[in-house]
Amino acid sequence: MAGRGGWALLALCGALAACGWLLGAEAQDPGASAAGMRRRRRLQQEDGISFEYHRYPELREALVSVWLQCTAISRIYTVGRSFEGRELLVIELSDNPGVHEPGEPEFKYIGNMHGNEAVGRELLIFLAQYLCNEYQKGNETVVKLIHNTRIHIMPSLNPDGFEKAASQPGELKDWFVGRSNAQGIDLNRNFPDLDRIVYVNEKEGGPNNHLLKNLKKIVDQNTKLAPETKAVIHWIMDIPFVLSANLHGGDLVANYPYDETRSGSAHEYSSCPDDAIFQSLARAYSSFNPPMADPNRPPCRKNDDDSSFVDGTTNGAAWYSVPGGMQDFNYLSSNCFEITVELSCEKFPPEETLKSYWEDNKNSLISYLEQIHRGVKGFVRDLQGNPIANATISVEGIDHDITSAKDGDYWRLLVPGNYKLTASAPGYLAITKKVAVPYSPAVGVDFELESFSERKEEEKEELMEWWKMMSETLNF
Amino acid sequence: MGFLWTGSWILVLVLHSSPIQAFPKPGGSQDKPLHNRELSAERPLNEQIAEAEADKIKKPYPPENKPGESNHSFVDNLKLLKAITEKEKIEKERQSIRSSPYDNKLNVEDVDSTKNRRLIDDYDSTKSGLDHKFQDDPDGLHQLDGTPLTAEDIVQKIATRIYEENDRGVFDKIVSKLLNLGLITESQAHTLEDEVAEVLQKLISREANNYEEKLNNPTSRTEIQAGKIPEKVETPMAAIQDGFTNGDNDETVSNTLTLTNGLERRTKTYGEDNFEELQYFPNFYALLKSIDSEKEAKEKETLITIMKTLIDFVKMMVKYGTISPEEGVSYLENLDETIALQTKNKLEKNVTDNKNKLFPAPSEKSHEETDSTKEEAAKMEKEYGTLKDSTKDDNPIGKPDEPKGKTEAYLEAIRKNIEWLKKHNKKGNKEDYDLSKMRDFINQQADAYVEKGILDKEEADAIKRIYSSL
């Protein structure tokens, strides 16, 4: 054993690293060596972005580095732990990290839900670093985004699966190894199937939103749910997300709800009430990704059926039916609109290709972020100015309502057009307003709701007034 | 292991200290040139081997067998190296070689560090092996003007190449190829690295010196600081320098002598040194003492070299105005404390290492316990084969690399943060951002993150330490 000598060396090395800081003022390229191997990387080619696969420790370090560089606008937190105990790390970027500012919409990116679909994981790490760098450089688009949005980035929802997939020897990774979590559960089939319920409600009447009742029974006490699934469900319930994307691999398309066919068949276009805005959102991603948007791109595999793909987008069920997926769960249990983006024909491509995937996707990732500032947004308050949480905002002609968050704030994504918005809440009188919605930015519409009791009081007063007037006139 | 450490650290620090050179950005495709080089170098290599075989017979034997043997194949290897390095930038190399050996000897006097002068002395007089090389290479390679290309020249060439390309990988590639071909042994690789490192260091200090002369005219600040140096930093430093360089003399000699001889000399010299110079570094001294001189002499040497190099670099930075003398002194004072902390942490880390075995991810940390110089060297050989590019060389050994590379990344991130905050606050008409507030915030956040499992305790401590040293 090297013993004391070895330790002494290590001690000095640590000290030497601090020396590196002093010298760092001159360092042009904080580069380091890397090979295709998993070990020492930091082949930093651009501003601290190292285009190589990050295992769990490196993932953590990368996020910590972003936080250290941008402490004023970032925060790392964890939504829970994977089955094998890895933290499900999220980095949040906003001008007031850790705080929901009333009126500021919340966005999330989730990657690597299938552990062997690795590109999303890496892209999100690069994105976090990129946003931090660009913010500090004063990039207007990024600064605006960070000041007006709360961006949550979860590079990996399935870190256990990733480790399994990444541990495979050789370049060629198996199509299935590492896909599911450590328990063998496919997380994207593990969410409560709310599609079934909404399809029934469509036919027989019933609510068209927030269909997850009894969180405790259906989630916490449900032994069939993976810890990762449970963690995400709680995350979705806790934070009033508005827009989201779920990154996958194995094909190249932006997929939108519904994922499950109404009839139960293998494929069939199954549109959701917000089909128009979803198509627009999906296109906002795909159109900035050249291979994804390329109409002449051959399918990933020779016999693939990509007949449902239009402009790099597809309805989920038209492509193939997926029950229990996270995308539809978002739409039907909360106010969050989520699409699924398939980033690469190869699920776990060679490390050398990561840089080009970044180049292909970085504009899409930013463009999709900007979509959150569309449609209509505002506050629902009572006549005293107090926020009304959980008020319902419905749009005439769209059979999907959303609700206001704790501060009474709401965000309703809509394609350009003329709409009638109605805000209502139990014990209050509903109010309808007409709105003309452009492509962007979002139009501000606030509602001041009068409660029933207030109205009764008002009516009583009116009556008294009338009686008084009558009696004076008629000399009672 | 020790000398590769020395060499690599010197290389790292040396590369970092270069102030102006706009280093070319390493391209992403380091693999391709490597492959091409292999392909293109193959034939000449074979020819060289044939030539070298013929030459071997002609060489006279030096008095000591062991170093003698290493000399023979070493010269052959140098020939091979020459063949390899000649493939790229032939003219440039030759020009620089013609000028640099001479320049170096001249410039040594100019550079403020007494250390360099000693190195030259070492290089010339105490390394008996190399002396032989000078004489033993009559049929060797030639430069453009017909003068024979000596071993020193080849080393010079490599060093120059590394300097120009800012790429330590150059050396690694050459050495790994040689090792793979079995043409040199590990110890020879170590020796070569030392020599290249020394020459490289000279190169850099010479360049830095030229730059500093340029600076001295427009900026009065540098002069003031240069003037200040003797008052504050130099006096304790110089004393330490002398002590260390004495040790260094013996170090380099022991490279070529047998182990027992070296040990005798080493223990003798260190005994003298420790009392006088290391009083300035009580923790370091304690650390040295705690190392068993018999068994871990190499580690001890390395430590002293590293320390010496560190001090040197702080001096250089102060001289070039990168930091103020006060900062330099306080840095060195902090260094001592940091050493104490790090040693303590490493002790703790070993205890808590089992935690890491939870994760199936391959962990370099488990290698730490079973270190031995042979294993390390073998590991390093593997590394050379796979290293692509390193402007920051941070992985000769398994465990130290991880915290080192990570800490460097964190340091860089923190630096960027501070820079941005300074700039940002200036715009807001604030004179100076509130550092103590920042520090408190970071401390608080770091602790919170440790609780939540986002940061290791060690990382959090490192981050807090970095902030507290600002």
PDB file of N, CA and C in Angstrom, chain A residues 347-427:
ATOM      1  N   LYS A 347     -30.407   4.414 -30.290  1.00  0.00           N
ATOM      2  CA  LYS A 347     -30.748   4.769 -28.915  1.00  0.00           C
ATOM      3  C   LYS A 347     -29.536   5.219 -28.108  1.00  0.00           C
ATOM      4  N   PHE A 348     -28.400   4.562 -28.331  1.00  0.00           N
ATOM      5  CA  PHE A 348     -27.210   4.887 -27.556  1.00  0.00           C
ATOM      6  C   PHE A 348     -26.058   5.033 -28.531  1.00  0.00           C
ATOM      7  N   PRO A 349     -26.042   6.150 -29.253  1.00  0.00           N
ATOM      8  CA  PRO A 349     -25.033   6.292 -30.311  1.00  0.00           C
ATOM      9  C   PRO A 349     -23.634   6.511 -29.753  1.00  0.00           C
ATOM     10  N   PRO A 350     -22.626   6.376 -30.592  1.00  0.00           N
ATOM     11  CA  PRO A 350     -21.247   6.560 -30.126  1.00  0.00           C
ATOM     12  C   PRO A 350     -21.024   7.976 -29.614  1.00  0.00           C
ATOM     13  N   GLU A 351     -20.135   8.066 -28.643  1.00  0.00           N
ATOM     14  CA  GLU A 351     -19.863   9.326 -27.963  1.00  0.00           C
ATOM     15  C   GLU A 351     -19.470  10.445 -28.929  1.00  0.00           C
ATOM     16  N   GLU A 352     -18.770  10.065 -29.987  1.00  0.00           N
ATOM     17  CA  GLU A 352     -18.283  11.090 -30.905  1.00  0.00           C
ATOM     18  C   GLU A 352     -19.426  11.827 -31.600  1.00  0.00           C
ATOM     19  N   THR A 353     -20.595  11.199 -31.615  1.00  0.00           N
ATOM     20  CA  THR A 353     -21.711  11.844 -32.305  1.00  0.00           C
ATOM     21  C   THR A 353     -22.448  12.842 -31.427  1.00  0.00           C
ATOM     22  N   LEU A 354     -22.113  12.869 -30.135  1.00  0.00           N
ATOM     23  CA  LEU A 354     -22.895  13.709 -29.226  1.00  0.00           C
ATOM     24  C   LEU A 354     -22.836  15.174 -29.620  1.00  0.00           C
ATOM     25  N   LYS A 355     -21.666  15.606 -30.043  1.00  0.00           N
ATOM     26  CA  LYS A 355     -21.557  17.019 -30.392  1.00  0.00           C
ATOM     27  C   LYS A 355     -22.513  17.366 -31.523  1.00  0.00           C
ATOM     28  N   SER A 356     -22.608  16.495 -32.505  1.00  0.00           N
ATOM     29  CA  SER A 356     -23.492  16.830 -33.629  1.00  0.00           C
ATOM     30  C   SER A 356     -24.951  16.743 -33.221  1.00  0.00           C
ATOM     31  N   TYR A 357     -25.281  15.863 -32.288  1.00  0.00           N
ATOM     32  CA  TYR A 357     -26.659  15.858 -31.790  1.00  0.00           C
ATOM     33  C   TYR A 357     -26.971  17.168 -31.092  1.00  0.00           C
ATOM     34  N   TRP A 358     -25.995  17.670 -30.380  1.00  0.00           N
ATOM     35  CA  TRP A 358     -26.187  18.959 -29.715  1.00  0.00           C
ATOM     36  C   TRP A 358     -26.441  20.052 -30.752  1.00  0.00           C
ATOM     37  N   GLU A 359     -25.613  20.053 -31.785  1.00  0.00           N
ATOM     38  CA  GLU A 359     -25.780  21.074 -32.817  1.00  0.00           C
ATOM     39  C   GLU A 359     -27.161  20.986 -33.456  1.00  0.00           C
ATOM     40  N   ASP A 360     -27.617  19.746 -33.693  1.00  0.00           N
ATOM     41  CA  ASP A 360     -28.928  19.552 -34.308  1.00  0.00           C
ATOM     42  C   ASP A 360     -30.069  19.989 -33.407  1.00  0.00           C
ATOM     43  N   ASN A 361     -29.875  19.871 -32.124  1.00  0.00           N
ATOM     44  CA  ASN A 361     -30.995  20.068 -31.205  1.00  0.00           C
ATOM     45  C   ASN A 361     -30.989  21.368 -30.417  1.00  0.00           C
ATOM     46  N   LYS A 362     -29.877  22.070 -30.391  1.00  0.00           N
ATOM     47  CA  LYS A 362     -29.855  23.184 -29.443  1.00  0.00           C
ATOM     48  C   LYS A 362     -30.857  24.269 -29.807  1.00  0.00           C
ATOM     49  N   ASN A 363     -31.032  24.517 -31.101  1.00  0.00           N
ATOM     50  CA  ASN A 363     -32.019  25.529 -31.453  1.00  0.00           C
ATOM     51  C   ASN A 363     -33.437  25.058 -31.171  1.00  0.00           C
ATOM     52  N   SER A 364     -33.658  23.779 -31.379  1.00  0.00           N
ATOM     53  CA  SER A 364     -34.984  23.227 -31.070  1.00  0.00           C
ATOM     54  C   SER A 364     -35.296  23.357 -29.595  1.00  0.00           C
ATOM     55  N   LEU A 365     -34.287  23.025 -28.775  1.00  0.00           N
ATOM     56  CA  LEU A 365     -34.513  23.066 -27.330  1.00  0.00           C
ATOM     57  C   LEU A 365     -34.871  24.476 -26.883  1.00  0.00           C
ATOM     58  N   ILE A 366     -34.212  25.460 -27.443  1.00  0.00           N
ATOM     59  CA  ILE A 366     -34.507  26.842 -27.063  1.00  0.00           C
ATOM     60  C   ILE A 366     -35.857  27.262 -27.622  1.00  0.00           C
ATOM     61  N   SER A 367     -36.097  26.916 -28.876  1.00  0.00           N
ATOM     62  CA  SER A 367     -37.360  27.288 -29.499  1.00  0.00           C
ATOM     63  C   SER A 367     -38.546  26.711 -28.726  1.00  0.00           C
ATOM     64  N   TYR A 368     -38.400  25.474 -28.324  1.00  0.00           N
ATOM     65  CA  TYR A 368     -39.500  24.844 -27.593  1.00  0.00           C
ATOM     66  C   TYR A 368     -39.712  25.534 -26.246  1.00  0.00           C
ATOM     67  N   LEU A 369     -38.618  25.947 -25.619  1.00  0.00           N
ATOM     68  CA  LEU A 369     -38.725  26.682 -24.362  1.00  0.00           C
ATOM     69  C   LEU A 369     -39.551  27.955 -24.548  1.00  0.00           C
ATOM     70  N   GLU A 370     -39.318  28.613 -25.664  1.00  0.00           N
ATOM     71  CA  GLU A 370     -40.003  29.881 -25.874  1.00  0.00           C
ATOM     72  C   GLU A 370     -41.498  29.717 -26.077  1.00  0.00           C
ATOM     73  N   GLN A 371     -41.921  28.511 -26.443  1.00  0.00           N
ATOM     74  CA  GLN A 371     -43.350  28.290 -26.708  1.00  0.00           C
ATOM     75  C   GLN A 371     -44.207  28.529 -25.478  1.00  0.00           C
ATOM     76  N   ILE A 372     -43.566  28.503 -24.320  1.00  0.00           N
ATOM     77  CA  ILE A 372     -44.360  28.648 -23.095  1.00  0.00           C
ATOM     78  C   ILE A 372     -44.984  30.045 -23.015  1.00  0.00           C
ATOM     79  N   HIS A 373     -44.388  30.983 -23.737  1.00  0.00           N
ATOM     80  CA  HIS A 373     -44.905  32.355 -23.674  1.00  0.00           C
ATOM     81  C   HIS A 373     -45.864  32.604 -24.826  1.00  0.00           C
ATOM     82  N   ARG A 374     -46.905  31.805 -24.879  1.00  0.00           N
ATOM     83  CA  ARG A 374     -47.913  31.932 -25.936  1.00  0.00           C
ATOM     84  C   ARG A 374     -49.286  31.829 -25.320  1.00  0.00           C
ATOM     85  N   GLY A 375     -50.281  32.188 -26.123  1.00  0.00           N
ATOM     86  CA  GLY A 375     -51.666  31.987 -25.702  1.00  0.00           C
ATOM     87  C   GLY A 375     -52.142  33.107 -24.796  1.00  0.00           C
ATOM     88  N   VAL A 376     -52.778  32.704 -23.706  1.00  0.00           N
ATOM     89  CA  VAL A 376     -53.359  33.670 -22.771  1.00  0.00           C
ATOM     90  C   VAL A 376     -52.841  33.359 -21.377  1.00  0.00           C
ATOM     91  N   LYS A 377     -52.597  34.380 -20.594  1.00  0.00           N
ATOM     92  CA  LYS A 377     -52.195  34.143 -19.205  1.00  0.00           C
ATOM     93  C   LYS A 377     -52.725  35.270 -18.344  1.00  0.00           C
ATOM     94  N   GLY A 378     -52.746  35.046 -17.048  1.00  0.00           N
ATOM     95  CA  GLY A 378     -53.219  36.112 -16.167  1.00  0.00           C
ATOM     96  C   GLY A 378     -53.502  35.605 -14.780  1.00  0.00           C
ATOM     97  N   PHE A 379     -54.322  36.370 -14.060  1.00  0.00           N
ATOM     98  CA  PHE A 379     -54.650  36.039 -12.680  1.00  0.00           C
ATOM     99  C   PHE A 379     -56.152  35.953 -12.496  1.00  0.00           C
ATOM    100  N   VAL A 380     -56.549  35.059 -11.612  1.00  0.00           N
ATOM    101  CA  VAL A 380     -57.957  34.995 -11.215  1.00  0.00           C
ATOM    102  C   VAL A 380     -58.010  35.416  -9.749  1.00  0.00           C
ATOM    103  N   ARG A 381     -58.718  36.517  -9.507  1.00  0.00           N
ATOM    104  CA  ARG A 381     -58.776  37.029  -8.132  1.00  0.00           C
ATOM    105  C   ARG A 381     -60.231  37.295  -7.761  1.00  0.00           C
ATOM    106  N   ASP A 382     -60.425  37.507  -6.477  1.00  0.00           N
ATOM    107  CA  ASP A 382     -61.768  37.921  -6.073  1.00  0.00           C
ATOM    108  C   ASP A 382     -61.824  39.450  -6.080  1.00  0.00           C
ATOM    109  N   LEU A 383     -62.948  39.957  -5.659  1.00  0.00           N
ATOM    110  CA  LEU A 383     -63.128  41.407  -5.772  1.00  0.00           C
ATOM    111  C   LEU A 383     -62.211  42.173  -4.822  1.00  0.00           C
ATOM    112  N   GLN A 384     -61.723  41.501  -3.814  1.00  0.00           N
ATOM    113  CA  GLN A 384     -60.800  42.177  -2.898  1.00  0.00           C
ATOM    114  C   GLN A 384     -59.371  42.089  -3.381  1.00  0.00           C
ATOM    115  N   GLY A 385     -59.177  41.402  -4.478  1.00  0.00           N
ATOM    116  CA  GLY A 385     -57.819  41.268  -4.994  1.00  0.00           C
ATOM    117  C   GLY A 385     -57.107  40.038  -4.496  1.00  0.00           C
ATOM    118  N   ASN A 386     -57.773  39.212  -3.749  1.00  0.00           N
ATOM    119  CA  ASN A 386     -57.121  37.992  -3.271  1.00  0.00           C
ATOM    120  C   ASN A 386     -57.123  36.940  -4.370  1.00  0.00           C
ATOM    121  N   PRO A 387     -56.046  36.204  -4.470  1.00  0.00           N
ATOM    122  CA  PRO A 387     -55.991  35.193  -5.536  1.00  0.00           C
ATOM    123  C   PRO A 387     -56.985  34.065  -5.266  1.00  0.00           C
ATOM    124  N   ILE A 388     -57.543  33.570  -6.351  1.00  0.00           N
ATOM    125  CA  ILE A 388     -58.398  32.396  -6.234  1.00  0.00           C
ATOM    126  C   ILE A 388     -57.650  31.231  -6.851  1.00  0.00           C
ATOM    127  N   ALA A 389     -57.226  30.300  -6.015  1.00  0.00           N
ATOM    128  CA  ALA A 389     -56.505  29.129  -6.517  1.00  0.00           C
ATOM    129  C   ALA A 389     -57.508  28.105  -6.992  1.00  0.00           C
ATOM    130  N   ASN A 390     -57.062  27.306  -7.951  1.00  0.00           N
ATOM    131  CA  ASN A 390     -57.904  26.226  -8.450  1.00  0.00           C
ATOM    132  C   ASN A 390     -59.166  26.681  -9.145  1.00  0.00           C
ATOM    133  N   ALA A 391     -59.167  27.901  -9.610  1.00  0.00           N
ATOM    134  CA  ALA A 391     -60.289  28.338 -10.436  1.00  0.00           C
ATOM    135  C   ALA A 391     -60.180  27.635 -11.782  1.00  0.00           C
ATOM    136  N   THR A 392     -61.288  27.429 -12.417  1.00  0.00           N
ATOM    137  CA  THR A 392     -61.268  26.745 -13.715  1.00  0.00           C
ATOM    138  C   THR A 392     -61.303  27.765 -14.832  1.00  0.00           C
ATOM    139  N   ILE A 393     -60.419  27.597 -15.778  1.00  0.00           N
ATOM    140  CA  ILE A 393     -60.447  28.453 -16.963  1.00  0.00           C
ATOM    141  C   ILE A 393     -60.768  27.574 -18.155  1.00  0.00           C
ATOM    142  N   SER A 394     -61.898  27.858 -18.765  1.00  0.00           N
ATOM    143  CA  SER A 394     -62.274  27.031 -19.911  1.00  0.00           C
ATOM    144  C   SER A 394     -62.307  27.887 -21.163  1.00  0.00           C
ATOM    145  N   VAL A 395     -62.080  27.246 -22.267  1.00  0.00           N
ATOM    146  CA  VAL A 395     -62.057  27.925 -23.560  1.00  0.00           C
ATOM    147  C   VAL A 395     -63.180  27.357 -24.402  1.00  0.00           C
ATOM    148  N   GLU A 396     -63.990  28.236 -24.934  1.00  0.00           N
ATOM    149  CA  GLU A 396     -65.119  27.756 -25.739  1.00  0.00           C
ATOM    150  C   GLU A 396     -64.599  27.040 -26.958  1.00  0.00           C
ATOM    151  N   GLY A 397     -65.079  25.827 -27.160  1.00  0.00           N
ATOM    152  CA  GLY A 397     -64.698  25.053 -28.336  1.00  0.00           C
ATOM    153  C   GLY A 397     -63.576  24.070 -28.060  1.00  0.00           C
ATOM    154  N   ILE A 398     -62.968  24.169 -26.891  1.00  0.00           N
ATOM    155  CA  ILE A 398     -61.896  23.219 -26.559  1.00  0.00           C
ATOM    156  C   ILE A 398     -62.304  22.485 -25.300  1.00  0.00           C
ATOM    157  N   ASP A 399     -62.477  21.183 -25.439  1.00  0.00           N
ATOM    158  CA  ASP A 399     -62.993  20.402 -24.324  1.00  0.00           C
ATOM    159  C   ASP A 399     -61.882  19.991 -23.367  1.00  0.00           C
ATOM    160  N   HIS A 400     -61.125  20.985 -22.918  1.00  0.00           N
ATOM    161  CA  HIS A 400     -60.088  20.700 -21.928  1.00  0.00           C
ATOM    162  C   HIS A 400     -59.865  21.971 -21.126  1.00  0.00           C
ATOM    163  N   ASP A 401     -60.149  21.889 -19.824  1.00  0.00           N
ATOM    164  CA  ASP A 401     -60.005  23.075 -18.988  1.00  0.00           C
ATOM    165  C   ASP A 401     -58.687  23.034 -18.244  1.00  0.00           C
ATOM    166  N   ILE A 402     -58.279  24.224 -17.816  1.00  0.00           N
ATOM    167  CA  ILE A 402     -57.104  24.260 -16.946  1.00  0.00           C
ATOM    168  C   ILE A 402     -57.500  24.968 -15.657  1.00  0.00           C
ATOM    169  N   THR A 403     -56.589  24.957 -14.689  1.00  0.00           N
ATOM    170  CA  THR A 403     -56.919  25.559 -13.404  1.00  0.00           C
ATOM    171  C   THR A 403     -55.854  26.565 -13.014  1.00  0.00           C
ATOM    172  N   SER A 404     -56.240  27.455 -12.122  1.00  0.00           N
ATOM    173  CA  SER A 404     -55.267  28.456 -11.683  1.00  0.00           C
ATOM    174  C   SER A 404     -54.436  27.884 -10.533  1.00  0.00           C
ATOM    175  N   ALA A 405     -53.220  28.400 -10.424  1.00  0.00           N
ATOM    176  CA  ALA A 405     -52.294  27.906  -9.393  1.00  0.00           C
ATOM    177  C   ALA A 405     -52.516  28.650  -8.079  1.00  0.00           C
ATOM    178  N   LYS A 406     -51.630  28.410  -7.141  1.00  0.00           N
ATOM    179  CA  LYS A 406     -51.832  28.932  -5.780  1.00  0.00           C
ATOM    180  C   LYS A 406     -51.956  30.442  -5.726  1.00  0.00           C
ATOM    181  N   ASP A 407     -51.229  31.145  -6.606  1.00  0.00           N
ATOM    182  CA  ASP A 407     -51.315  32.600  -6.587  1.00  0.00           C
ATOM    183  C   ASP A 407     -52.409  33.106  -7.508  1.00  0.00           C
ATOM    184  N   GLY A 408     -53.279  32.189  -7.934  1.00  0.00           N
ATOM    185  CA  GLY A 408     -54.345  32.592  -8.841  1.00  0.00           C
ATOM    186  C   GLY A 408     -53.878  32.738 -10.273  1.00  0.00           C
ATOM    187  N   ASP A 409     -52.608  32.398 -10.500  1.00  0.00           N
ATOM    188  CA  ASP A 409     -52.092  32.612 -11.861  1.00  0.00           C
ATOM    189  C   ASP A 409     -52.383  31.398 -12.753  1.00  0.00           C
ATOM    190  N   TYR A 410     -52.618  31.689 -14.021  1.00  0.00           N
ATOM    191  CA  TYR A 410     -52.899  30.632 -14.986  1.00  0.00           C
ATOM    192  C   TYR A 410     -52.195  30.954 -16.295  1.00  0.00           C
ATOM    193  N   TRP A 411     -51.984  29.905 -17.101  1.00  0.00           N
ATOM    194  CA  TRP A 411     -51.391  30.073 -18.419  1.00  0.00           C
ATOM    195  C   TRP A 411     -52.117  29.127 -19.369  1.00  0.00           C
ATOM    196  N   ARG A 412     -52.674  29.656 -20.438  1.00  0.00           N
ATOM    197  CA  ARG A 412     -53.453  28.809 -21.346  1.00  0.00           C
ATOM    198  C   ARG A 412     -52.828  28.907 -22.722  1.00  0.00           C
ATOM    199  N   LEU A 413     -52.152  27.824 -23.146  1.00  0.00           N
ATOM    200  CA  LEU A 413     -51.509  27.829 -24.453  1.00  0.00           C
ATOM    201  C   LEU A 413     -52.564  27.686 -25.541  1.00  0.00           C
ATOM    202  N   LEU A 414     -52.483  28.567 -26.556  1.00  0.00           N
ATOM    203  CA  LEU A 414     -53.461  28.541 -27.632  1.00  0.00           C
ATOM    204  C   LEU A 414     -52.794  28.957 -28.930  1.00  0.00           C
ATOM    205  N   VAL A 415     -53.268  28.392 -30.037  1.00  0.00           N
ATOM    206  CA  VAL A 415     -52.797  28.864 -31.336  1.00  0.00           C
ATOM    207  C   VAL A 415     -53.512  30.181 -31.646  1.00  0.00           C
ATOM    208  N   PRO A 416     -52.987  30.956 -32.560  1.00  0.00           N
ATOM    209  CA  PRO A 416     -53.615  32.250 -32.845  1.00  0.00           C
ATOM    210  C   PRO A 416     -55.081  32.086 -33.239  1.00  0.00           C
ATOM    211  N   GLY A 417     -55.912  33.027 -32.771  1.00  0.00           N
ATOM    212  CA  GLY A 417     -57.342  32.976 -33.082  1.00  0.00           C
ATOM    213  C   GLY A 417     -58.122  33.820 -32.102  1.00  0.00           C
ATOM    214  N   ASN A 418     -59.436  33.806 -32.259  1.00  0.00           N
ATOM    215  CA  ASN A 418     -60.312  34.541 -31.338  1.00  0.00           C
ATOM    216  C   ASN A 418     -61.004  33.555 -30.422  1.00  0.00           C
ATOM    217  N   TYR A 419     -60.940  33.832 -29.165  1.00  0.00           N
ATOM    218  CA  TYR A 419     -61.463  32.879 -28.190  1.00  0.00           C
ATOM    219  C   TYR A 419     -62.340  33.558 -27.161  1.00  0.00           C
ATOM    220  N   LYS A 420     -63.176  32.715 -26.515  1.00  0.00           N
ATOM    221  CA  LYS A 420     -63.922  33.200 -25.359  1.00  0.00           C
ATOM    222  C   LYS A 420     -63.432  32.398 -24.165  1.00  0.00           C
ATOM    223  N   LEU A 421     -62.884  33.115 -23.217  1.00  0.00           N
ATOM    224  CA  LEU A 421     -62.361  32.454 -22.016  1.00  0.00           C
ATOM    225  C   LEU A 421     -63.311  32.670 -20.851  1.00  0.00           C
ATOM    226  N   THR A 422     -63.558  31.596 -20.111  1.00  0.00           N
ATOM    227  CA  THR A 422     -64.422  31.710 -18.946  1.00  0.00           C
ATOM    228  C   THR A 422     -63.669  31.253 -17.710  1.00  0.00           C
ATOM    229  N   ALA A 423     -63.686  32.124 -16.689  1.00  0.00           N
ATOM    230  CA  ALA A 423     -63.089  31.743 -15.416  1.00  0.00           C
ATOM    231  C   ALA A 423     -64.196  31.497 -14.404  1.00  0.00           C
ATOM    232  N   SER A 424     -64.082  30.395 -13.692  1.00  0.00           N
ATOM    233  CA  SER A 424     -65.126  30.102 -12.700  1.00  0.00           C
ATOM    234  C   SER A 424     -64.507  29.402 -11.518  1.00  0.00           C
ATOM    235  N   ALA A 425     -65.209  29.511 -10.407  1.00  0.00           N
ATOM    236  CA  ALA A 425     -64.730  28.827  -9.209  1.00  0.00           C
ATOM    237  C   ALA A 425     -65.940  28.566  -8.320  1.00  0.00           C
ATOM    238  N   PRO A 426     -65.899  27.531  -7.517  1.00  0.00           N
ATOM    239  CA  PRO A 426     -67.053  27.234  -6.658  1.00  0.00           C
ATOM    240  C   PRO A 426     -67.334  28.416  -5.744  1.00  0.00           C
ATOM    241  N   GLY A 427     -68.583  28.833  -5.678  1.00  0.00           N
ATOM    242  CA  GLY A 427     -68.965  29.949  -4.837  1.00  0.00           C
ATOM    243  C   GLY A 427     -68.774  31.288  -5.503  1.00  0.00           C
TER     244      GLY A 427
END
